[in-house]
Amino acid sequence: MEEANGDLITLILAAGKGTRMHSDLAKVLHRISGRPMIHYVLDTARALRPRRIIVIVGHQADAVRRELAGSTGLPESHGPPESPGPTGPTGPPVEFAVQEEQLGTGHAVRQAGPLLAGESGVVLVLAGDTPLIRPSTLASLIQAHRRDGAAASVLTAGVDDPTGLGRILRDGAGRIDRIVEEKDATEEQRALKEINTSTYCFEPVLLLRALNRLSPENRQGEYYLTDTIEILRREGHRIADAPAGTPEETMGINTPEQLSAAESWLLERDRARPRDG
């Protein structure tokens, strides 16, 4: 990106265990082409030149912090988990929030509440297990969010097989009404092919207010970040959306097979990139 986003705060969710990876290693530390996947997401966040980057850690929090310290110039020991390190040449310091219990994505973002208090501008929420997402795709989402003056915006994708993914529900005018997780969806809703990519923009004050209204009344007993979309819409706020450039780039890594597929896709994308000279 050519210009800095002085009002942009990027929030990266990196607290998950990743039980389907069949490893005790934190999901975001699994490697793609020799690098932990969290670095790909962090590189993409930095390409947008945000004012702040906050990473929410949980499972193996110390290991994730140490990994990010090694990549950003932060010292191995830099105070409490929530403390930022020194500013380096690669962008703003990485700040940390801690999710002690795994109670869902909404609960995870809520842990960053103290760091977001009093903020304005745009909060971009990224999943730490989506290493293929491109800066240009995120820039389009941010542009749509600002253009529409939205309270929240969602990056969507159309896929052939939406199994396991949240579905986008739209109203009669084609606007996003809410997002339903597959475990809570009806058979008719599961037939939908437009999915939530777990990538969002929010207005900070409205996000924090919506997070406080979340309840774990669903089959997983978790606080879903997706529920903030319905909360804000029912309050009369505008919800915007933008499509991903390609469905592949929104792939979340949950299994060793998906990890291998992501590596192949990254290699293919790199080979297709024009070379100078």
JSON list of N, CA and C in Angstrom, two decimals, residues 118-171:
[
{"chain": "A", "resi": 118, "resn": "GLY", "atom": "N", "xyz": [-11.56, 4.28, 23.75]},
{"chain": "A", "resi": 118, "resn": "GLY", "atom": "CA", "xyz": [-11.26, 5.65, 23.36]},
{"chain": "A", "resi": 118, "resn": "GLY", "atom": "C", "xyz": [-10.75, 5.79, 21.93]},
{"chain": "A", "resi": 119, "resn": "GLU", "atom": "N", "xyz": [-10.67, 4.70, 21.20]},
{"chain": "A", "resi": 119, "resn": "GLU", "atom": "CA", "xyz": [-10.17, 4.75, 19.83]},
{"chain": "A", "resi": 119, "resn": "GLU", "atom": "C", "xyz": [-11.27, 5.15, 18.85]},
{"chain": "A", "resi": 120, "resn": "SER", "atom": "N", "xyz": [-10.84, 5.67, 17.71]},
{"chain": "A", "resi": 120, "resn": "SER", "atom": "CA", "xyz": [-11.75, 5.96, 16.61]},
{"chain": "A", "resi": 120, "resn": "SER", "atom": "C", "xyz": [-11.09, 5.44, 15.34]},
{"chain": "A", "resi": 121, "resn": "GLY", "atom": "N", "xyz": [-11.79, 5.56, 14.22]},
{"chain": "A", "resi": 121, "resn": "GLY", "atom": "CA", "xyz": [-11.23, 5.08, 12.97]},
{"chain": "A", "resi": 121, "resn": "GLY", "atom": "C", "xyz": [-11.78, 3.73, 12.58]},
{"chain": "A", "resi": 122, "resn": "VAL", "atom": "N", "xyz": [-10.91, 2.83, 12.13]},
{"chain": "A", "resi": 122, "resn": "VAL", "atom": "CA", "xyz": [-11.32, 1.52, 11.63]},
{"chain": "A", "resi": 122, "resn": "VAL", "atom": "C", "xyz": [-10.53, 0.43, 12.34]},
{"chain": "A", "resi": 123, "resn": "VAL", "atom": "N", "xyz": [-11.25, -0.57, 12.85]},
{"chain": "A", "resi": 123, "resn": "VAL", "atom": "CA", "xyz": [-10.63, -1.77, 13.40]},
{"chain": "A", "resi": 123, "resn": "VAL", "atom": "C", "xyz": [-10.79, -2.88, 12.36]},
{"chain": "A", "resi": 124, "resn": "LEU", "atom": "N", "xyz": [-9.67, -3.37, 11.85]},
{"chain": "A", "resi": 124, "resn": "LEU", "atom": "CA", "xyz": [-9.66, -4.48, 10.91]},
{"chain": "A", "resi": 124, "resn": "LEU", "atom": "C", "xyz": [-9.36, -5.75, 11.67]},
{"chain": "A", "resi": 125, "resn": "VAL", "atom": "N", "xyz": [-10.26, -6.72, 11.62]},
{"chain": "A", "resi": 125, "resn": "VAL", "atom": "CA", "xyz": [-10.09, -7.99, 12.34]},
{"chain": "A", "resi": 125, "resn": "VAL", "atom": "C", "xyz": [-9.69, -9.07, 11.34]},
{"chain": "A", "resi": 126, "resn": "LEU", "atom": "N", "xyz": [-8.55, -9.71, 11.60]},
{"chain": "A", "resi": 126, "resn": "LEU", "atom": "CA", "xyz": [-8.05, -10.79, 10.76]},
{"chain": "A", "resi": 126, "resn": "LEU", "atom": "C", "xyz": [-7.91, -12.07, 11.57]},
{"chain": "A", "resi": 127, "resn": "ALA", "atom": "N", "xyz": [-8.12, -13.20, 10.91]},
{"chain": "A", "resi": 127, "resn": "ALA", "atom": "CA", "xyz": [-7.88, -14.49, 11.55]},
{"chain": "A", "resi": 127, "resn": "ALA", "atom": "C", "xyz": [-6.42, -14.87, 11.34]},
{"chain": "A", "resi": 128, "resn": "GLY", "atom": "N", "xyz": [-5.76, -15.29, 12.39]},
{"chain": "A", "resi": 128, "resn": "GLY", "atom": "CA", "xyz": [-4.36, -15.65, 12.29]},
{"chain": "A", "resi": 128, "resn": "GLY", "atom": "C", "xyz": [-4.09, -16.92, 11.51]},
{"chain": "A", "resi": 129, "resn": "ASP", "atom": "N", "xyz": [-5.16, -17.63, 11.15]},
{"chain": "A", "resi": 129, "resn": "ASP", "atom": "CA", "xyz": [-4.99, -18.88, 10.38]},
{"chain": "A", "resi": 129, "resn": "ASP", "atom": "C", "xyz": [-5.42, -18.73, 8.92]},
{"chain": "A", "resi": 130, "resn": "THR", "atom": "N", "xyz": [-5.41, -17.48, 8.42]},
{"chain": "A", "resi": 130, "resn": "THR", "atom": "CA", "xyz": [-5.72, -17.24, 7.00]},
{"chain": "A", "resi": 130, "resn": "THR", "atom": "C", "xyz": [-4.50, -16.61, 6.32]},
{"chain": "A", "resi": 131, "resn": "PRO", "atom": "N", "xyz": [-3.46, -17.39, 6.08]},
{"chain": "A", "resi": 131, "resn": "PRO", "atom": "CA", "xyz": [-2.19, -16.85, 5.59]},
{"chain": "A", "resi": 131, "resn": "PRO", "atom": "C", "xyz": [-2.19, -16.43, 4.12]},
{"chain": "A", "resi": 132, "resn": "LEU", "atom": "N", "xyz": [-3.24, -16.76, 3.37]},
{"chain": "A", "resi": 132, "resn": "LEU", "atom": "CA", "xyz": [-3.26, -16.47, 1.94]},
{"chain": "A", "resi": 132, "resn": "LEU", "atom": "C", "xyz": [-3.89, -15.12, 1.60]},
{"chain": "A", "resi": 133, "resn": "ILE", "atom": "N", "xyz": [-4.52, -14.48, 2.57]},
{"chain": "A", "resi": 133, "resn": "ILE", "atom": "CA", "xyz": [-5.24, -13.24, 2.31]},
{"chain": "A", "resi": 133, "resn": "ILE", "atom": "C", "xyz": [-4.27, -12.17, 1.80]},
{"chain": "A", "resi": 134, "resn": "ARG", "atom": "N", "xyz": [-4.71, -11.38, 0.81]},
{"chain": "A", "resi": 134, "resn": "ARG", "atom": "CA", "xyz": [-3.84, -10.40, 0.17]},
{"chain": "A", "resi": 134, "resn": "ARG", "atom": "C", "xyz": [-4.14, -8.97, 0.63]},
{"chain": "A", "resi": 135, "resn": "PRO", "atom": "N", "xyz": [-3.12, -8.12, 0.68]},
{"chain": "A", "resi": 135, "resn": "PRO", "atom": "CA", "xyz": [-3.36, -6.73, 1.07]},
{"chain": "A", "resi": 135, "resn": "PRO", "atom": "C", "xyz": [-4.38, -6.02, 0.18]},
{"chain": "A", "resi": 136, "resn": "SER", "atom": "N", "xyz": [-4.35, -6.30, -1.11]},
{"chain": "A", "resi": 136, "resn": "SER", "atom": "CA", "xyz": [-5.28, -5.62, -2.03]},
{"chain": "A", "resi": 136, "resn": "SER", "atom": "C", "xyz": [-6.73, -5.97, -1.71]},
{"chain": "A", "resi": 137, "resn": "THR", "atom": "N", "xyz": [-6.96, -7.21, -1.30]},
{"chain": "A", "resi": 137, "resn": "THR", "atom": "CA", "xyz": [-8.31, -7.63, -0.92]},
{"chain": "A", "resi": 137, "resn": "THR", "atom": "C", "xyz": [-8.77, -6.89, 0.33]},
{"chain": "A", "resi": 138, "resn": "LEU", "atom": "N", "xyz": [-7.88, -6.77, 1.30]},
{"chain": "A", "resi": 138, "resn": "LEU", "atom": "CA", "xyz": [-8.23, -6.07, 2.54]},
{"chain": "A", "resi": 138, "resn": "LEU", "atom": "C", "xyz": [-8.42, -4.58, 2.27]},
{"chain": "A", "resi": 139, "resn": "ALA", "atom": "N", "xyz": [-7.62, -4.03, 1.37]},
{"chain": "A", "resi": 139, "resn": "ALA", "atom": "CA", "xyz": [-7.77, -2.61, 1.02]},
{"chain": "A", "resi": 139, "resn": "ALA", "atom": "C", "xyz": [-9.15, -2.34, 0.42]},
{"chain": "A", "resi": 140, "resn": "SER", "atom": "N", "xyz": [-9.65, -3.30, -0.37]},
{"chain": "A", "resi": 140, "resn": "SER", "atom": "CA", "xyz": [-10.99, -3.15, -0.97]},
{"chain": "A", "resi": 140, "resn": "SER", "atom": "C", "xyz": [-12.06, -3.18, 0.11]},
{"chain": "A", "resi": 141, "resn": "LEU", "atom": "N", "xyz": [-11.88, -4.04, 1.12]},
{"chain": "A", "resi": 141, "resn": "LEU", "atom": "CA", "xyz": [-12.85, -4.11, 2.22]},
{"chain": "A", "resi": 141, "resn": "LEU", "atom": "C", "xyz": [-12.84, -2.80, 3.00]},
{"chain": "A", "resi": 142, "resn": "ILE", "atom": "N", "xyz": [-11.66, -2.30, 3.32]},
{"chain": "A", "resi": 142, "resn": "ILE", "atom": "CA", "xyz": [-11.55, -1.05, 4.07]},
{"chain": "A", "resi": 142, "resn": "ILE", "atom": "C", "xyz": [-12.17, 0.10, 3.28]},
{"chain": "A", "resi": 143, "resn": "GLN", "atom": "N", "xyz": [-11.93, 0.11, 1.97]},
{"chain": "A", "resi": 143, "resn": "GLN", "atom": "CA", "xyz": [-12.50, 1.16, 1.12]},
{"chain": "A", "resi": 143, "resn": "GLN", "atom": "C", "xyz": [-14.02, 1.12, 1.14]},
{"chain": "A", "resi": 144, "resn": "ALA", "atom": "N", "xyz": [-14.61, -0.08, 1.05]},
{"chain": "A", "resi": 144, "resn": "ALA", "atom": "CA", "xyz": [-16.06, -0.21, 1.10]},
{"chain": "A", "resi": 144, "resn": "ALA", "atom": "C", "xyz": [-16.61, 0.24, 2.44]},
{"chain": "A", "resi": 145, "resn": "HIS", "atom": "N", "xyz": [-15.91, -0.11, 3.50]},
{"chain": "A", "resi": 145, "resn": "HIS", "atom": "CA", "xyz": [-16.32, 0.28, 4.85]},
{"chain": "A", "resi": 145, "resn": "HIS", "atom": "C", "xyz": [-16.37, 1.80, 4.99]},
{"chain": "A", "resi": 146, "resn": "ARG", "atom": "N", "xyz": [-15.32, 2.46, 4.53]},
{"chain": "A", "resi": 146, "resn": "ARG", "atom": "CA", "xyz": [-15.26, 3.92, 4.63]},
{"chain": "A", "resi": 146, "resn": "ARG", "atom": "C", "xyz": [-16.27, 4.59, 3.70]},
{"chain": "A", "resi": 147, "resn": "ARG", "atom": "N", "xyz": [-16.37, 4.07, 2.50]},
{"chain": "A", "resi": 147, "resn": "ARG", "atom": "CA", "xyz": [-17.27, 4.67, 1.50]},
{"chain": "A", "resi": 147, "resn": "ARG", "atom": "C", "xyz": [-18.72, 4.65, 2.00]},
{"chain": "A", "resi": 148, "resn": "ASP", "atom": "N", "xyz": [-19.12, 3.54, 2.62]},
{"chain": "A", "resi": 148, "resn": "ASP", "atom": "CA", "xyz": [-20.51, 3.40, 3.06]},
{"chain": "A", "resi": 148, "resn": "ASP", "atom": "C", "xyz": [-20.75, 3.96, 4.46]},
{"chain": "A", "resi": 149, "resn": "GLY", "atom": "N", "xyz": [-19.70, 4.43, 5.13]},
{"chain": "A", "resi": 149, "resn": "GLY", "atom": "CA", "xyz": [-19.88, 4.91, 6.50]},
{"chain": "A", "resi": 149, "resn": "GLY", "atom": "C", "xyz": [-20.46, 3.84, 7.39]},
{"chain": "A", "resi": 150, "resn": "ALA", "atom": "N", "xyz": [-19.96, 2.62, 7.23]},
{"chain": "A", "resi": 150, "resn": "ALA", "atom": "CA", "xyz": [-20.55, 1.46, 7.90]},
{"chain": "A", "resi": 150, "resn": "ALA", "atom": "C", "xyz": [-20.09, 1.31, 9.34]},
{"chain": "A", "resi": 151, "resn": "ALA", "atom": "N", "xyz": [-20.96, 0.70, 10.14]},
{"chain": "A", "resi": 151, "resn": "ALA", "atom": "CA", "xyz": [-20.57, 0.33, 11.50]},
{"chain": "A", "resi": 151, "resn": "ALA", "atom": "C", "xyz": [-19.71, -0.91, 11.48]},
{"chain": "A", "resi": 152, "resn": "ALA", "atom": "N", "xyz": [-20.00, -1.80, 10.53]},
{"chain": "A", "resi": 152, "resn": "ALA", "atom": "CA", "xyz": [-19.25, -3.04, 10.36]},
{"chain": "A", "resi": 152, "resn": "ALA", "atom": "C", "xyz": [-19.28, -3.44, 8.89]},
{"chain": "A", "resi": 153, "resn": "SER", "atom": "N", "xyz": [-18.23, -4.12, 8.47]},
{"chain": "A", "resi": 153, "resn": "SER", "atom": "CA", "xyz": [-18.16, -4.60, 7.10]},
{"chain": "A", "resi": 153, "resn": "SER", "atom": "C", "xyz": [-17.58, -6.00, 7.11]},
{"chain": "A", "resi": 154, "resn": "VAL", "atom": "N", "xyz": [-18.03, -6.82, 6.17]},
{"chain": "A", "resi": 154, "resn": "VAL", "atom": "CA", "xyz": [-17.66, -8.23, 6.14]},
{"chain": "A", "resi": 154, "resn": "VAL", "atom": "C", "xyz": [-17.06, -8.59, 4.79]},
{"chain": "A", "resi": 155, "resn": "LEU", "atom": "N", "xyz": [-15.93, -9.30, 4.81]},
{"chain": "A", "resi": 155, "resn": "LEU", "atom": "CA", "xyz": [-15.37, -9.85, 3.58]},
{"chain": "A", "resi": 155, "resn": "LEU", "atom": "C", "xyz": [-16.03, -11.19, 3.33]},
{"chain": "A", "resi": 156, "resn": "THR", "atom": "N", "xyz": [-16.65, -11.35, 2.16]},
{"chain": "A", "resi": 156, "resn": "THR", "atom": "CA", "xyz": [-17.38, -12.57, 1.84]},
{"chain": "A", "resi": 156, "resn": "THR", "atom": "C", "xyz": [-16.70, -13.30, 0.68]},
{"chain": "A", "resi": 157, "resn": "ALA", "atom": "N", "xyz": [-17.13, -14.53, 0.47]},
{"chain": "A", "resi": 157, "resn": "ALA", "atom": "CA", "xyz": [-16.62, -15.31, -0.66]},
{"chain": "A", "resi": 157, "resn": "ALA", "atom": "C", "xyz": [-17.67, -16.32, -1.07]},
{"chain": "A", "resi": 158, "resn": "GLY", "atom": "N", "xyz": [-17.69, -16.63, -2.36]},
{"chain": "A", "resi": 158, "resn": "GLY", "atom": "CA", "xyz": [-18.55, -17.68, -2.88]},
{"chain": "A", "resi": 158, "resn": "GLY", "atom": "C", "xyz": [-17.72, -18.94, -3.09]},
{"chain": "A", "resi": 159, "resn": "VAL", "atom": "N", "xyz": [-18.14, -20.05, -2.52]},
{"chain": "A", "resi": 159, "resn": "VAL", "atom": "CA", "xyz": [-17.36, -21.28, -2.61]},
{"chain": "A", "resi": 159, "resn": "VAL", "atom": "C", "xyz": [-18.25, -22.43, -3.07]},
{"chain": "A", "resi": 160, "resn": "ASP", "atom": "N", "xyz": [-17.64, -23.42, -3.68]},
{"chain": "A", "resi": 160, "resn": "ASP", "atom": "CA", "xyz": [-18.39, -24.59, -4.13]},
{"chain": "A", "resi": 160, "resn": "ASP", "atom": "C", "xyz": [-18.80, -25.47, -2.96]},
{"chain": "A", "resi": 161, "resn": "ASP", "atom": "N", "xyz": [-17.90, -25.59, -1.97]},
{"chain": "A", "resi": 161, "resn": "ASP", "atom": "CA", "xyz": [-18.17, -26.43, -0.81]},
{"chain": "A", "resi": 161, "resn": "ASP", "atom": "C", "xyz": [-18.03, -25.60, 0.46]},
{"chain": "A", "resi": 162, "resn": "PRO", "atom": "N", "xyz": [-19.16, -25.13, 1.02]},
{"chain": "A", "resi": 162, "resn": "PRO", "atom": "CA", "xyz": [-19.10, -24.28, 2.21]},
{"chain": "A", "resi": 162, "resn": "PRO", "atom": "C", "xyz": [-19.11, -25.04, 3.53]},
{"chain": "A", "resi": 163, "resn": "THR", "atom": "N", "xyz": [-18.92, -26.35, 3.49]},
{"chain": "A", "resi": 163, "resn": "THR", "atom": "CA", "xyz": [-19.01, -27.18, 4.68]},
{"chain": "A", "resi": 163, "resn": "THR", "atom": "C", "xyz": [-18.12, -26.64, 5.81]},
{"chain": "A", "resi": 164, "resn": "GLY", "atom": "N", "xyz": [-18.74, -26.49, 6.97]},
{"chain": "A", "resi": 164, "resn": "GLY", "atom": "CA", "xyz": [-18.02, -26.05, 8.16]},
{"chain": "A", "resi": 164, "resn": "GLY", "atom": "C", "xyz": [-17.90, -24.55, 8.31]},
{"chain": "A", "resi": 165, "resn": "LEU", "atom": "N", "xyz": [-18.39, -23.79, 7.34]},
{"chain": "A", "resi": 165, "resn": "LEU", "atom": "CA", "xyz": [-18.20, -22.34, 7.35]},
{"chain": "A", "resi": 165, "resn": "LEU", "atom": "C", "xyz": [-19.50, -21.61, 7.64]},
{"chain": "A", "resi": 166, "resn": "GLY", "atom": "N", "xyz": [-19.38, -20.40, 8.18]},
{"chain": "A", "resi": 166, "resn": "GLY", "atom": "CA", "xyz": [-20.55, -19.58, 8.44]},
{"chain": "A", "resi": 166, "resn": "GLY", "atom": "C", "xyz": [-21.14, -19.07, 7.13]},
{"chain": "A", "resi": 167, "resn": "ARG", "atom": "N", "xyz": [-22.47, -19.01, 7.07]},
{"chain": "A", "resi": 167, "resn": "ARG", "atom": "CA", "xyz": [-23.16, -18.56, 5.86]},
{"chain": "A", "resi": 167, "resn": "ARG", "atom": "C", "xyz": [-23.65, -17.13, 6.01]},
{"chain": "A", "resi": 168, "resn": "ILE", "atom": "N", "xyz": [-23.59, -16.40, 4.89]},
{"chain": "A", "resi": 168, "resn": "ILE", "atom": "CA", "xyz": [-24.09, -15.03, 4.85]},
{"chain": "A", "resi": 168, "resn": "ILE", "atom": "C", "xyz": [-25.58, -15.05, 4.54]},
{"chain": "A", "resi": 169, "resn": "LEU", "atom": "N", "xyz": [-26.37, -14.43, 5.40]},
{"chain": "A", "resi": 169, "resn": "LEU", "atom": "CA", "xyz": [-27.81, -14.31, 5.17]},
{"chain": "A", "resi": 169, "resn": "LEU", "atom": "C", "xyz": [-28.12, -12.86, 4.79]},
{"chain": "A", "resi": 170, "resn": "ARG", "atom": "N", "xyz": [-28.82, -12.69, 3.68]},
{"chain": "A", "resi": 170, "resn": "ARG", "atom": "CA", "xyz": [-29.14, -11.35, 3.19]},
{"chain": "A", "resi": 170, "resn": "ARG", "atom": "C", "xyz": [-30.64, -11.09, 3.24]},
{"chain": "A", "resi": 171, "resn": "ASP", "atom": "N", "xyz": [-31.01, -9.81, 3.31]},
{"chain": "A", "resi": 171, "resn": "ASP", "atom": "CA", "xyz": [-32.42, -9.45, 3.33]},
{"chain": "A", "resi": 171, "resn": "ASP", "atom": "C", "xyz": [-32.93, -9.31, 1.90]}
]
